[in-house]
Amino acid sequence: MKFTLSWLKQHLETTASAQEIVDAMTMAGLEVEHVENPAQKLAAFTVARIVSAEQHPNADRLRVCQVDTVDGRKEIVCGAPNARAGLTTIYAPIGAYVPGLDVTLVEKPVRGVVSNGMLCSAAELETAEESDGIMELSGDLAVGTPVAEALGLEAVIDFEVTPNRPDWLGVAGIARDLAATGIGRLKDLSVAAVPGSFPCPIEIRLTAPQACPLFAGRVIRGVKNGPSPDWLQAKLKSVGLRSINALVDVTNLLSYDRARPLHVYDVDKLSGAVIEARMGLEGESLEALDGKTYTLTADMCVIADASGPLGLGGVMGGESTGCSETTTSVFIESAWFDPLITAQTGRATGISSDAQYRFARTVDTGFVVPGLELATKLILELCGGEASEVLVAGAAPAAPGAISFDPDYVQRLSGLSVTRERTFEILAHLGFAIEGAGTTVQVTPPSWRRDVEGKADLVEEVARIAGYGALPSTPLPPVISAASGILTVRQNRARMGRRAMAALGYAEALTWSFTSRKTASLFGGGDEAVVLSNPIASDLDCMRPSILPNLIEAAGRNAKRGFADVALFEVGPVFAGDRPKDQRTAITGLIAPHAPRRWDQGAAEDVFTVKSDLMALLEELGAPVASLQTAQGSNSPWWHPGRSARLQLGPKAVVAEFGALHPSVLKALDVDGPVYGFELWLDSVPEPKRKGKSKPGYEASSLMPLSRDYAFIVEQDKAAGDLIKAVLGADKALIAHARVFDVYQGQGVAAGCKSVALEVTIQPKDQTLTEAEIEALSAKIIAAVQKAGGTLRG
Amino acid sequence: MTDLATLEAEIVSAVQASADLAGLDAVRVTVLGKSGSISALLKGLGSMGPDERREQGPLINGLRDRVQAVLTERKTALEAAALDAQLAAERLDLTLPAPPRRRGSVHPTMQVMDEMTAIFAEMGFAVADGPDIEDDFHNFTALNFPPKHPARETHDTFFFSPNEAGERMLLRTHTSPVQIRTMVSQAPPIRIIAPGRTYRKDSDQTHPPMFHQVEGLVIDRNIHMGHLKWTLETFVGRFFETSDVVTRFRPHHFPFTEPSAELDVQCDRTGGELKVGQGSSWLEVLGCGMVHPNVIKNCGLDPDEWQGFAFGMGVDRLAMLKYGVPDLRDMFASDVRWLAHYGFSPFAAPSAAGGLS
């Protein structure tokens, strides 16, 4: 909303500058968006009078003028044809910035004559689009008068109002708050009743009190409608409104001045003598003042006569009964429409009128009849005529109740020290009524402050007027607990996992928590419960069951930009349902390897790269890596069936899945493979059993470890992991590691079989092993592997 | 005599003439080998008479020692030359690239979240979590949003379809529901922050449908707005790493706080770069206020006994402001070039000693 300083000053007696007003508004809670202040912008420009204008000696079109200015008499060269002796115009001194020319004036000779300033046109000051010669002003103006004052230019303040303060949607309401801050004195806002000379000939009927509980109206007959006087037109123009005609302009004026929307009907266009506020009927429609036709519903409040709907109550009037220059008899509506129904109608129709905006935010229930009286007074002044008696139907919703209030609560809640007297003074300035004299008093909010419901609201009123600038800065009391390590194990793991992944060469991405339902269903999601009913786009309509598809698509986007080699990760939520327990935190890594070709023929990245990174990550997270089983063949269907596995502590305790993504999934996401990845569910990583900070005891054997190599023949589908498990299980005390170093198929190995070679590290504990003991251990290893289906290669 | 001198001269010249270790060894064999010339002379000593042996012995032994020394010297020289030649042959072009290694990075939003966590941890705040998919009670009703508040509309909030119980779940529009979950589940005094993802339907060029917030909540018996001011002033100074930060609390409106405020920070925006702690502009940083008595009541606490403050700030936006990221949408685009440019080293974890950035 906008207003001008002079408009404000009609309600507020103040000498404050525009900037002071803006600062006071800001600190009272009004967010000022923008101030257009010509007085500031044009501060350098003042009224001057040309004493003489002589022909320039060296230029036909130039004149050398002697000018009386705020800086004394100056010699100024001017090219305007209207520069003549006696003309009152605008002077810009050397050093002034001329906005219309985008230049700063410097002292320099013009064809050999030094010009000590400039005489300006309206275009040069940007007060008009174009102009013909320098400004011609009234001779009454004193030399030195600022141009803004001479031209009546005003600061226009553009601001936003929070939804709790509909009273600020009228200039008078702002003046009231500013007066409370002490920047000025509030002028009398009271409205005198205009007596009617005949009964109101129109009956008001309320049949939807939930939407329109109160409706006041009257007729003024014998009016002469036409263009508004200049002051009213200028006033509306200053805040960006278009003047229509006097009757309509009065309603707009009161909407902006008192936050009181009104509507005027041409009585001669009404059918019958009854105006009814009712709910819309199915099948009805309205041709509104904006020229559009709206379909009405039973959820909308309609103003109707015998012919049908005349307007949407509190939203917009209809074309059929609008006031024009031919109107001679007018019915003024001053009603109170329910905020929720008005807001709903606004959304349903897409109409956001000044009236709708105000009613949706709750207008003052106490200003229904005064608003009507004020409109009557203005219409009689502007259009003449004779007013009927006021007709009031219905009653206002109950006024806000009294609040028990101990003024000490101001300090207790805000920390501000405000005296009891000042507290009461502020509340009184804002229109609150205070009763009682004890520690606790009864404070009743004014009818325009239905947002104030409790004592905390009263503290806010006092605090913001007393000024948040005075708030003390009070350190929080120290806390004894949690001197360090405030994060839970899971929170800390997310943090460490993030940095571990980055250290492993993955770039952290943040992708949407949603994806398309189609994509989600490729990754085991897409349940009805996690499908958004109002997505921003159809491809973002479902909560993601996995981070993988988002990272795959990100890899695809990067590839399309020419950056195909991608290693990305994300730590974030995945959703299996809509309950809190269905949300898990995943750490997901993805590699789309398109590494540069190498001169040294190094090995390309493959599924073992992500396995290695996943294992490194699990180590960093403190997961029980030694207990993890690698289970193959039971993975989710979005993985390559032969090149993926899960890491689990048991069939029902899956910690992670990794592998190559299934080619058909990649195809569905339009991404070229191969793509490798893993997804780890942080919530599935058990918390460490060990508590406390100290490390377990350190045991380093003084005896040399020894290693022995074995090759076993197994069926080609046999998992190497089974052999390792068998070897390790042969003697848990002595066997420290077992590692596969060769896998061979071909000559010397029967078809359908493979040879797996392992290096087994034996760590003697108490004494060096004898050759016989080593032989015995070997026999145990061979026997254990035999049991697992492998025979020693001869 | 002249025979020995001649022999020595011949041997020395043969040693000097040998071009490699094999050649040198061949010379050695012809001189000192089983049937070598000096070996023969040494053998001849045995058949000499004592006087002749006394005369010839030192001469022949001296010859052998000198020849041995010449051989050793030559061998050392030839070995050194051979090593030089081998090393020269082993030369590698070290301007060739080493095996490629990717450089990973931490996203600026997450880096800033870690910074915030570090700052508030020092002030004794714990970290609380809550689900992204919320219900109407936690996201709106308990936070004192009136029925049919515009935020409850499908225009502003993402909703799911109503379930069998008629309950319509939604994506939380702020991290404030964690206030409720915390107050309901733990007894005051409470001092937490709650970082997380939040969602708004009314997205446009500068408002993505998903963003990150950090919520703060302090509930105790005597907490007032002065504590809020100190906490946020301390935070802003630490976050922007300047000791002379000037802040301004401006009245505002939120349904869940009363009194409510927005915090502005004085800054200089000339030249396209944001400098906090100087200049004449104000930058809105966050919203805050005293927790509304209705909210405290909705969590089963007595607002006449417990009071406190809450605040909420946009993490992505603060990351942009601090690190000069021009466009919010890029934060969620996963462009590897952007991630490499604006991302942080994994080893740059914020700390009191190493600095927050």
mmCIF file of N, CA and C in Angstrom, chain B residues 10 32 57 63 91 100 164 184 213 231 238 251 254 262 291 295 314 338:
data_model
loop_
_atom_site.group_PDB
_atom_site.id
_atom_site.type_symbol
_atom_site.label_atom_id
_atom_site.label_comp_id
_atom_site.label_asym_id
_atom_site.label_seq_id
_atom_site.Cartn_x
_atom_site.Cartn_y
_atom_site.Cartn_z
ATOM 1 N N GLU B 10 102.262 -53.847 -19.682
ATOM 2 C CA GLU B 10 101.276 -54.476 -20.569
ATOM 3 C C GLU B 10 99.932 -54.664 -19.856
ATOM 4 N N LEU B 32 95.583 -62.822 -13.041
ATOM 5 C CA LEU B 32 95.535 -63.384 -11.687
ATOM 6 C C LEU B 32 94.763 -64.697 -11.624
ATOM 7 N N GLY B 57 110.720 -62.310 -4.552
ATOM 8 C CA GLY B 57 109.427 -62.327 -3.823
ATOM 9 C C GLY B 57 108.794 -60.940 -3.710
ATOM 10 N N LEU B 63 104.265 -56.376 -7.605
ATOM 11 C CA LEU B 63 103.579 -56.292 -8.902
ATOM 12 C C LEU B 63 102.118 -56.730 -8.742
ATOM 13 N N ARG B 91 65.285 -43.039 -17.279
ATOM 14 C CA ARG B 91 64.667 -41.712 -17.202
ATOM 15 C C ARG B 91 63.183 -41.789 -17.592
ATOM 16 N N PRO B 100 44.600 -39.920 -12.561
ATOM 17 C CA PRO B 100 43.640 -38.894 -12.146
ATOM 18 C C PRO B 100 43.014 -39.232 -10.797
ATOM 19 N N GLU B 164 -7.155 -42.859 5.230
ATOM 20 C CA GLU B 164 -8.453 -43.437 5.620
ATOM 21 C C GLU B 164 -9.070 -42.668 6.781
ATOM 22 N N VAL B 184 6.932 -31.247 23.571
ATOM 23 C CA VAL B 184 6.049 -32.326 24.000
ATOM 24 C C VAL B 184 6.853 -33.487 24.596
ATOM 25 N N GLN B 213 16.275 -24.740 6.684
ATOM 26 C CA GLN B 213 16.135 -23.805 7.797
ATOM 27 C C GLN B 213 16.867 -24.338 9.018
ATOM 28 N N THR B 231 21.548 -13.654 22.132
ATOM 29 C CA THR B 231 21.841 -14.896 21.414
ATOM 30 C C THR B 231 22.047 -14.632 19.926
ATOM 31 N N ARG B 238 29.491 -14.022 15.195
ATOM 32 C CA ARG B 238 30.334 -15.194 14.970
ATOM 33 C C ARG B 238 30.184 -15.696 13.537
ATOM 34 N N PRO B 251 9.824 -4.899 14.683
ATOM 35 C CA PRO B 251 8.587 -5.640 14.968
ATOM 36 C C PRO B 251 8.049 -6.319 13.708
ATOM 37 N N PHE B 254 4.331 -13.132 13.430
ATOM 38 C CA PHE B 254 4.269 -14.569 13.150
ATOM 39 C C PHE B 254 3.204 -15.137 14.086
ATOM 40 N N GLU B 262 11.758 -9.251 13.353
ATOM 41 C CA GLU B 262 12.721 -9.686 12.353
ATOM 42 C C GLU B 262 14.047 -9.034 12.709
ATOM 43 N N VAL B 291 8.071 -17.205 22.289
ATOM 44 C CA VAL B 291 7.124 -18.279 21.947
ATOM 45 C C VAL B 291 5.732 -17.905 22.460
ATOM 46 N N VAL B 295 1.178 -21.533 22.078
ATOM 47 C CA VAL B 295 2.057 -22.618 21.619
ATOM 48 C C VAL B 295 2.556 -23.406 22.833
ATOM 49 N N GLY B 314 16.915 -18.981 7.206
ATOM 50 C CA GLY B 314 17.124 -19.704 5.951
ATOM 51 C C GLY B 314 18.611 -19.965 5.743
ATOM 52 N N TRP B 338 29.703 -26.121 -10.693
ATOM 53 C CA TRP B 338 29.269 -25.242 -9.589
ATOM 54 C C TRP B 338 29.701 -25.841 -8.255
#
